[in-house]
DNA sequence: AGTATTTGACCCCC
DNA sequence: GGGGGTCAAATACT
């Protein structure tokens, strides 16, 4: 499965960008939010049980722009030197609640 | 075989 | 009671 020619791969590529924007996230749940047009995905740090990173991330599609992903960071990252050490420098300021919009068109 | 991912159910808070 | 959030088990892919 998964042919290297499917458009799904392209979309997945973008999703991975949101999931791997600085840390490693694993999807641990998905719920349909009342009032929202699309379900919300819940992600948690892959090293939550290794580095004690209690940081969680919420990814929800905006109502007006189905191509716009609203990424919200909750909690504090304690694995700032053990998990993904690539682009985290630009997003390590996740202390508390953060709202960020990414993926356009 | 291992890990990551998916769906459902349960729990908590307002 | 409703909504939101988290955990657990099962499944799929590498």
Tab-separated table of C-alpha atoms (C1' of nucleotides) in Angstrom:
chain	number	residue	atom	x	y	z
A	1	UNK	CA	0.000	0.000	0.000
A	2	UNK	CA	0.897	3.610	-0.005
A	3	UNK	CA	2.000	4.322	-3.534
A	4	UNK	CA	4.670	7.038	-3.845
A	5	UNK	CA	2.334	8.858	-6.240
A	6	UNK	CA	-0.793	9.467	-4.194
A	7	UNK	CA	-1.881	13.021	-3.370
A	8	UNK	CA	-2.545	11.769	0.163
A	9	UNK	CA	1.205	11.693	0.661
A	10	UNK	CA	1.386	15.382	-0.173
A	11	UNK	CA	-1.257	16.261	2.388
A	12	UNK	CA	0.375	13.972	4.908
A	13	UNK	CA	3.620	15.828	4.278
A	14	UNK	CA	1.980	19.017	5.457
A	15	UNK	CA	0.376	17.337	8.445
A	16	UNK	CA	3.756	15.956	9.459
A	17	UNK	CA	5.066	19.497	9.341
A	18	UNK	CA	2.476	20.481	11.916
A	19	UNK	CA	3.117	17.420	14.045
A	20	UNK	CA	6.877	17.727	13.850
A	21	UNK	CA	7.184	21.507	14.150
A	22	UNK	CA	9.758	21.144	16.907
A	23	UNK	CA	8.787	18.093	18.958
A	24	UNK	CA	7.652	14.555	18.395
A	25	UNK	CA	3.913	14.200	18.837
A	26	UNK	CA	1.803	11.060	18.900
A	27	UNK	CA	-1.945	11.169	18.340
A	28	UNK	CA	-3.664	9.908	21.490
A	29	UNK	CA	-7.239	10.831	20.690
A	30	UNK	CA	-9.710	12.567	18.406
A	31	UNK	CA	-13.015	14.173	19.317
A	32	UNK	CA	-15.742	15.916	17.404
A	33	UNK	CA	-16.137	19.345	18.986
A	34	UNK	CA	-19.641	20.797	19.187
A	35	UNK	CA	-19.669	24.115	17.409
A	36	UNK	CA	-16.709	23.196	15.229
A	37	UNK	CA	-17.083	21.968	11.694
A	38	UNK	CA	-14.208	19.515	11.916
A	39	UNK	CA	-12.927	17.130	14.629
A	40	UNK	CA	-10.000	18.051	16.828
A	41	UNK	CA	-6.879	15.913	17.100
A	42	UNK	CA	-5.083	15.476	20.406
A	43	UNK	CA	-1.339	14.933	20.444
A	44	UNK	CA	1.108	14.275	23.260
A	45	UNK	CA	4.874	14.214	23.552
A	46	UNK	CA	6.318	10.871	22.439
A	47	UNK	CA	8.742	11.026	25.366
A	48	UNK	CA	6.115	11.874	27.973
A	49	UNK	CA	7.029	8.720	29.918
A	50	UNK	CA	10.747	9.047	29.243
A	51	UNK	CA	11.528	12.714	29.777
A	52	UNK	CA	8.427	13.551	31.775
A	53	UNK	CA	7.285	16.043	29.168
A	54	UNK	CA	3.700	16.781	30.108
A	55	UNK	CA	3.207	19.024	27.093
A	56	UNK	CA	0.148	18.374	24.950
A	57	UNK	CA	-0.854	19.768	21.584
A	58	UNK	CA	-4.270	20.331	20.060
A	59	UNK	CA	-4.775	20.558	16.320
A	60	UNK	CA	-8.087	21.804	15.004
A	61	UNK	CA	-9.209	22.988	11.587
A	62	UNK	CA	-10.690	26.488	11.471
A	63	UNK	CA	-14.345	26.839	10.557
A	64	UNK	CA	-13.831	29.372	7.802
A	65	UNK	CA	-10.635	27.893	6.390
A	66	UNK	CA	-10.654	24.063	6.186
A	67	UNK	CA	-7.051	24.375	5.010
A	68	UNK	CA	-6.042	26.302	8.097
A	69	UNK	CA	-4.882	24.298	11.101
A	70	UNK	CA	-5.087	25.908	14.508
A	71	UNK	CA	-2.295	24.432	16.614
A	72	UNK	CA	-2.535	25.017	20.348
A	73	UNK	CA	0.218	24.026	22.779
A	74	UNK	CA	-0.732	23.192	26.365
A	75	UNK	CA	1.625	22.549	29.287
A	76	UNK	CA	5.387	22.924	29.470
A	77	UNK	CA	8.055	21.069	27.523
A	78	UNK	CA	10.576	19.414	29.815
A	79	UNK	CA	12.210	17.486	27.013
A	80	UNK	CA	13.647	20.640	25.433
A	81	UNK	CA	17.019	18.932	25.092
A	82	UNK	CA	16.121	15.315	24.622
A	83	UNK	CA	13.300	15.180	22.107
A	84	UNK	CA	13.383	16.829	18.675
A	85	UNK	CA	16.384	19.153	18.638
A	86	UNK	CA	15.915	20.497	15.135
A	87	UNK	CA	13.508	23.413	14.865
A	88	UNK	CA	12.392	23.596	18.470
A	89	UNK	CA	14.475	26.742	18.920
A	90	UNK	CA	11.820	28.678	17.072
A	91	UNK	CA	8.916	27.289	19.069
A	92	UNK	CA	10.326	26.509	22.486
A	93	UNK	CA	8.436	29.392	24.032
A	94	UNK	CA	5.453	27.138	24.736
A	95	UNK	CA	4.963	28.049	28.390
A	96	UNK	CA	1.276	27.769	29.116
A	97	UNK	CA	-1.236	28.128	26.290
A	98	UNK	CA	-0.270	29.116	22.791
A	99	UNK	CA	-2.358	29.612	19.685
A	100	UNK	CA	-0.736	29.377	16.306
A	101	UNK	CA	-2.114	29.183	12.804
A	102	UNK	CA	-0.294	27.300	10.076
A	103	UNK	CA	-0.828	25.588	6.751
A	104	UNK	CA	-2.270	27.944	4.177
A	105	UNK	CA	-3.933	26.697	1.029
B	1	DA	C1'	8.607	-7.479	16.363
B	2	DG	C1'	8.035	-2.900	17.559
B	3	DT	C1'	6.059	1.449	17.240
B	4	DA	C1'	2.662	4.591	15.940
B	5	DT	C1'	-1.842	5.149	14.969
B	6	DT	C1'	-7.002	4.489	15.322
B	7	DT	C1'	-11.594	4.066	17.720
B	8	DG	C1'	-14.364	3.675	21.887
B	9	DA	C1'	-15.372	4.295	26.525
B	10	DC	C1'	-14.607	6.545	30.860
B	11	DC	C1'	-13.526	10.363	33.689
B	12	DC	C1'	-13.430	15.167	35.006
B	13	DC	C1'	-15.113	19.870	35.123
B	14	DC	C1'	-18.609	23.427	34.592
C	1	DG	C1'	-26.176	16.681	31.907
C	2	DG	C1'	-23.060	18.286	28.374
C	3	DG	C1'	-18.656	19.065	26.641
C	4	DG	C1'	-13.945	18.278	26.643
C	5	DG	C1'	-10.006	15.571	27.600
C	6	DT	C1'	-7.362	11.391	28.562
C	7	DC	C1'	-6.325	6.457	28.677
C	8	DA	C1'	-6.605	1.698	27.013
C	9	DA	C1'	-6.783	-1.865	23.639
C	10	DA	C1'	-6.616	-3.208	18.914
C	11	DT	C1'	-4.936	-2.543	14.275
C	12	DA	C1'	-1.804	-1.224	10.627
C	13	DC	C1'	2.585	-0.073	8.726
C	14	DT	C1'	7.665	-0.080	8.744
